[in-house]
Short mmCIF file of C-alpha atoms in Angstrom, two decimals:
data_model
loop_
_atom_site.label_atom_id
_atom_site.label_comp_id
_atom_site.label_asym_id
_atom_site.label_seq_id
_atom_site.Cartn_x
_atom_site.Cartn_y
_atom_site.Cartn_z
CA UNK A 1146 -0.11 -0.08 -0.01
CA UNK A 1147 1.02 3.62 -0.57
CA UNK A 1148 2.65 5.74 2.22
CA UNK A 1149 0.18 7.63 4.21
CA UNK A 1150 1.04 11.02 5.90
CA UNK A 1151 -0.50 11.50 9.35
CA UNK A 1152 -1.25 15.29 10.15
CA UNK A 1153 -2.50 16.97 13.27
CA UNK A 1154 -3.32 20.55 14.34
CA UNK A 1155 -0.67 21.72 16.85
CA UNK A 1156 0.30 24.73 18.57
CA UNK A 1157 -3.25 25.89 19.27
CA UNK A 1158 -2.71 27.39 22.66
CA UNK A 1159 -2.30 31.09 23.42
CA UNK A 1160 -0.37 32.61 26.30
CA UNK A 1161 -1.11 30.75 29.38
CA UNK A 1162 -4.05 28.88 27.76
CA UNK A 1163 -3.01 25.37 26.50
CA UNK A 1164 -4.82 23.02 24.10
CA UNK A 1165 -3.94 19.40 23.41
CA UNK A 1166 -0.81 17.43 23.92
CA UNK A 1167 1.71 18.71 21.25
CA UNK A 1168 4.61 16.74 22.40
CA UNK A 1169 2.85 13.34 22.49
CA UNK A 1170 1.23 13.90 19.01
CA UNK A 1171 4.59 14.88 17.73
CA UNK A 1172 5.69 11.44 18.53
CA UNK A 1173 3.00 10.00 16.18
CA UNK A 1174 2.27 12.33 13.26
CA UNK A 1175 4.53 12.96 10.17
CA UNK A 1176 3.34 16.57 9.54
CA UNK A 1177 2.25 19.13 12.06
CA UNK A 1178 -0.43 21.75 11.13
CA UNK A 1179 0.90 24.73 13.13
CA UNK A 1180 -1.39 27.55 14.24
CA UNK A 1181 -0.04 30.86 12.96
CA UNK A 1182 -1.49 33.31 15.59
CA UNK A 1183 -4.94 34.23 13.86
CA UNK A 1184 -7.00 31.60 15.43
CA UNK A 1185 -4.49 30.30 17.96
CA UNK A 1186 -0.77 30.23 18.61
CA UNK A 1187 1.71 32.92 19.80
CA UNK A 1188 5.28 33.54 18.88
CA UNK A 1189 6.63 31.29 21.74
CA UNK A 1190 4.26 28.56 21.03
CA UNK A 1191 4.92 28.59 17.32
CA UNK A 1192 8.77 28.59 17.75
CA UNK A 1193 8.53 25.87 20.42
CA UNK A 1194 6.42 23.60 18.20
CA UNK A 1195 8.84 23.98 15.33
CA UNK A 1196 11.84 23.06 17.43
CA UNK A 1197 10.18 19.82 18.73
CA UNK A 1198 8.87 19.14 15.18
CA UNK A 1199 12.33 19.60 13.69
CA UNK A 1200 13.96 17.41 16.33
CA UNK A 1201 11.61 14.54 15.39
CA UNK A 1202 11.70 14.98 11.66
CA UNK A 1203 8.13 16.06 11.49
CA UNK A 1204 7.27 18.54 8.63
CA UNK A 1205 5.91 21.87 9.59
CA UNK A 1206 2.79 23.16 7.86
CA UNK A 1207 1.20 26.60 8.06
CA UNK A 1208 -2.22 26.33 9.42
CA UNK A 1209 -3.78 29.59 8.24
CA UNK A 1210 -7.08 31.04 9.61
CA UNK A 1211 -9.29 33.92 9.59
CA UNK A 1212 -8.36 36.78 12.21
CA UNK A 1213 -10.62 35.23 14.77
CA UNK A 1214 -8.81 34.48 17.92
CA UNK A 1215 -11.95 34.90 20.03
CA UNK A 1216 -13.89 32.37 17.89
CA UNK A 1217 -10.94 30.09 17.44
CA UNK A 1218 -11.30 30.48 13.67
CA UNK A 1219 -14.53 28.65 13.50
CA UNK A 1220 -16.75 31.49 12.36
CA UNK A 1221 -16.97 32.42 8.77
CA UNK A 1222 -15.72 35.95 7.96
CA UNK A 1223 -16.50 37.54 4.59
CA UNK A 1224 -13.08 38.97 4.17
CA UNK A 1225 -12.10 40.93 1.10
CA UNK A 1226 -10.08 38.42 -1.29
CA UNK A 1227 -7.20 40.69 -1.55
CA UNK A 1228 -6.94 41.20 2.28
CA UNK A 1229 -7.43 37.44 2.86
CA UNK A 1230 -4.50 36.62 0.46
CA UNK A 1231 -2.33 38.97 2.40
CA UNK A 1232 -3.20 37.66 5.77
CA UNK A 1233 -2.43 34.07 4.53
CA UNK A 1234 0.88 35.28 3.20
CA UNK A 1235 1.61 37.11 6.59
CA UNK A 1236 0.84 33.86 8.53
CA UNK A 1237 2.96 31.76 6.48
CA UNK A 1238 5.77 34.16 6.61
CA UNK A 1239 5.70 34.36 10.55
CA UNK A 1240 5.60 30.72 11.00
CA UNK A 1241 8.55 30.31 8.46
CA UNK A 1242 10.59 32.65 10.50
CA UNK A 1243 10.16 30.23 13.56
CA UNK A 1244 10.75 27.22 11.45
CA UNK A 1245 13.97 28.47 10.24
CA UNK A 1246 15.15 29.49 13.47
CA UNK A 1247 14.56 25.85 14.47
CA UNK A 1248 16.52 24.49 11.46
CA UNK A 1249 13.59 23.52 9.31
CA UNK A 1250 10.98 25.37 7.07
CA UNK A 1251 7.36 25.51 6.33
CA UNK A 1252 6.63 22.75 3.97
CA UNK A 1253 2.91 23.23 3.09
CA UNK A 1254 -0.24 25.22 3.75
CA UNK A 1255 -3.54 24.08 5.25
CA UNK A 1256 -6.49 26.34 6.05
CA UNK A 1257 -8.01 25.92 9.64
CA UNK A 1258 -11.72 25.64 10.72
CA UNK A 1259 -14.28 27.91 9.05
CA UNK A 1260 -11.76 28.94 6.30
CA UNK A 1261 -11.19 25.29 5.37
CA UNK A 1262 -14.88 24.70 5.25
CA UNK A 1263 -15.55 28.00 3.24
CA UNK A 1264 -12.93 27.15 0.67
CA UNK A 1265 -14.57 23.96 -0.39
CA UNK A 1266 -17.20 25.88 -2.18
CA UNK A 1267 -16.46 29.76 -1.97
CA UNK A 1268 -14.29 30.28 -5.13
CA UNK A 1269 -13.28 33.76 -4.10
CA UNK A 1270 -11.85 32.87 -0.83
CA UNK A 1271 -10.25 29.57 -2.11
CA UNK A 1272 -8.44 31.64 -4.74
CA UNK A 1273 -7.27 34.09 -1.98
CA UNK A 1274 -5.86 31.34 -0.01
CA UNK A 1275 -4.11 29.95 -3.17
CA UNK A 1276 -2.89 33.23 -4.10
CA UNK A 1277 -1.58 34.17 -0.78
CA UNK A 1278 0.36 30.84 -0.55
CA UNK A 1279 1.72 31.10 -3.91
CA UNK A 1280 3.05 34.74 -3.15
CA UNK A 1281 5.15 32.98 -0.52
CA UNK A 1282 6.42 30.35 -2.79
CA UNK A 1283 5.65 26.79 -4.37
CA UNK A 1284 4.23 25.17 -1.13
CA UNK A 1285 1.72 22.26 -1.58
CA UNK A 1286 -1.77 23.04 -0.28
CA UNK A 1287 -3.50 20.38 1.84
CA UNK A 1288 -7.49 20.26 1.43
CA UNK A 1289 -10.62 18.39 0.87
CA UNK A 1290 -10.84 16.34 -2.49
CA UNK A 1291 -13.02 18.13 -5.01
CA UNK A 1292 -12.72 21.50 -3.13
CA UNK A 1293 -12.44 24.85 -4.82
CA UNK A 1294 -9.25 25.36 -2.78
CA UNK A 1295 -7.41 22.49 -4.54
CA UNK A 1296 -8.71 23.53 -7.89
CA UNK A 1297 -7.29 27.00 -7.27
CA UNK A 1298 -4.10 25.63 -5.99
CA UNK A 1299 -3.45 23.89 -9.17
CA UNK A 1300 -4.63 26.89 -11.14
CA UNK A 1301 -1.89 28.99 -9.65
CA UNK A 1302 0.71 26.27 -10.01
CA UNK A 1303 0.80 24.82 -6.61
CA UNK A 1304 0.41 21.07 -5.76
CA UNK A 1305 -2.94 20.09 -4.40
CA UNK A 1306 -2.82 17.30 -1.71
CA UNK A 1307 -5.92 15.25 -0.92
CA UNK A 1308 -6.74 15.00 2.78
CA UNK A 1309 -9.09 12.85 4.79
CA UNK A 1310 -10.31 12.97 8.44
CA UNK A 1311 -10.08 10.01 10.85
CA UNK A 1312 -12.42 11.56 13.39
CA UNK A 1313 -14.90 13.73 11.52
CA UNK A 1314 -18.37 12.87 10.16
CA UNK A 1315 -18.79 13.13 6.44
CA UNK A 1316 -22.00 14.08 4.56
CA UNK A 1317 -23.10 12.07 1.58
CA UNK A 1318 -21.62 14.69 -0.73
CA UNK A 1319 -18.12 14.09 0.78
CA UNK A 1320 -18.04 17.26 2.71
CA UNK A 1321 -17.51 17.48 6.61
CA UNK A 1322 -20.59 17.42 8.88
CA UNK A 1323 -20.76 20.90 10.62
CA UNK A 1324 -19.40 20.83 14.16
CA UNK A 1325 -22.72 21.97 15.49
CA UNK A 1326 -24.25 18.56 14.54
CA UNK A 1327 -24.13 15.62 16.94
CA UNK A 1328 -22.63 13.54 14.11
CA UNK A 1329 -19.59 15.91 13.62
CA UNK A 1330 -17.06 13.76 15.44
CA UNK A 1331 -16.12 10.03 15.82
CA UNK A 1332 -15.38 9.78 19.64
CA UNK A 1333 -14.49 6.11 20.04
CA UNK A 1334 -10.95 4.88 19.33
CA UNK A 1335 -12.25 1.76 17.60
CA UNK A 1336 -14.33 3.77 15.17
CA UNK A 1337 -11.47 6.09 14.25
CA UNK A 1338 -9.11 3.29 13.68
CA UNK A 1339 -11.68 1.34 11.50
CA UNK A 1340 -12.02 4.68 9.45
CA UNK A 1341 -8.30 4.88 9.14
CA UNK A 1342 -7.72 1.35 8.06
CA UNK A 1343 -10.75 1.27 5.52
CA UNK A 1344 -9.43 4.46 3.85
CA UNK A 1345 -5.82 2.94 3.71
CA UNK A 1346 -6.98 -0.48 2.32
CA UNK A 1347 -9.96 0.40 0.14
CA UNK A 1348 -9.87 4.20 -0.43
CA UNK A 1349 -13.38 4.41 1.15
CA UNK A 1350 -15.08 6.47 3.93
CA UNK A 1351 -18.51 5.81 5.24
CA UNK A 1352 -20.62 8.94 5.50
CA UNK A 1353 -23.06 9.44 8.46
CA UNK A 1354 -26.02 8.07 6.49
CA UNK A 1355 -24.30 4.83 5.39
CA UNK A 1356 -23.14 6.12 2.02
CA UNK A 1357 -19.85 4.72 0.90
CA UNK A 1358 -17.57 7.56 -0.51
CA UNK A 1359 -14.62 6.69 -2.61
CA UNK A 1360 -11.71 8.80 -1.17
CA UNK A 1361 -8.22 9.13 -2.50
CA UNK A 1362 -6.20 10.79 0.14
CA UNK A 1363 -2.39 11.21 0.61
CA UNK A 1364 -2.87 12.54 4.19
CA UNK A 1365 -4.92 11.68 7.09
CA UNK A 1366 -5.92 14.16 9.78
CA UNK A 1367 -5.85 13.32 13.33
CA UNK A 1368 -7.36 16.05 15.39
CA UNK A 1369 -5.32 17.17 18.51
CA UNK A 1370 -8.26 18.83 20.31
CA UNK A 1371 -10.83 16.13 20.45
CA UNK A 1372 -11.23 13.89 23.58
CA UNK A 1373 -8.62 11.00 23.51
CA UNK A 1374 -6.80 12.50 20.75
CA UNK A 1375 -3.48 11.07 21.74
CA UNK A 1376 -4.93 7.49 22.31
CA UNK A 1377 -6.66 7.64 18.83
CA UNK A 1378 -3.46 8.96 17.13
CA UNK A 1379 -1.39 6.15 18.59
CA UNK A 1380 -3.90 3.49 17.86
CA UNK A 1381 -4.25 4.64 14.22
CA UNK A 1382 -0.44 4.54 13.63
CA UNK A 1383 -0.16 1.17 15.24
CA UNK A 1384 -3.09 -0.29 13.11
CA UNK A 1385 -1.68 1.20 9.93
CA UNK A 1386 1.75 0.00 10.49
CA UNK A 1387 0.48 -3.48 11.16
CA UNK A 1388 -1.18 -3.42 7.86
CA UNK A 1389 1.92 -2.59 6.15
CA UNK A 1390 1.12 1.20 5.66
CA UNK A 1391 4.13 3.37 6.14
CA UNK A 1392 3.47 6.76 7.72
CA UNK A 1393 5.46 9.28 5.70
CA UNK A 1394 5.08 13.06 5.00
CA UNK A 1395 4.05 14.30 1.52
CA UNK A 1396 6.14 17.46 1.74
CA UNK A 1397 9.58 18.50 2.76
CA UNK A 1398 10.94 20.29 5.68
CA UNK A 1399 14.44 20.59 4.22
CA UNK A 1400 15.96 24.12 4.53
CA UNK A 1401 16.43 25.98 1.38
CA UNK A 1402 18.05 29.48 0.82
#
């Protein structure tokens, strides 16, 4: 079977407020989606996660967001596309400074929360994210298969990377169930592991209504802020390795320039 990247959202504390166990998850994942200060994260947290990721050979990715610290980036904001592109560029640059100080670099871009969901269908915002990323450099963009985001990434010459979620509910259309729904999350470790193994073996995900969705994913997201996140992640990695699936990053954290 093909290698599968394991990614998680990290660095999502702020000041004295902490969220998740970054150190434990960095021992499991191969890519780290690091908050860049707009929905969570501050300079010390960003740099600290980059240092730990570099020491473990985990690739650092910029998890860009709306400017929504109070709402954790989970509220849609109708940002002017030009402004949004600049804010994406700003966030990548800030994280890349921390990454380079740690001896690595930003290897890819992934939107967070409401921005991720908006860019599935919102062409203007998807284009803004892609153009903001392209202004920084030739970074791959991680997103939902079939999304406007990945189409726009390809349009501006960036590599689109298909992502699936181990612990999120899917609609029959292949989009994520809104977090306001009781079906938004898979909470049991067995269910999360079953999702990951079926994706790796058969390229399938079962939607909340039982629809079987064909999904071709290079990266699997293991959320770091859900109950039992570390246990889920460790169980998923162990189950995949037992099936002969090699966890491996899709991007490079090699220093250039």
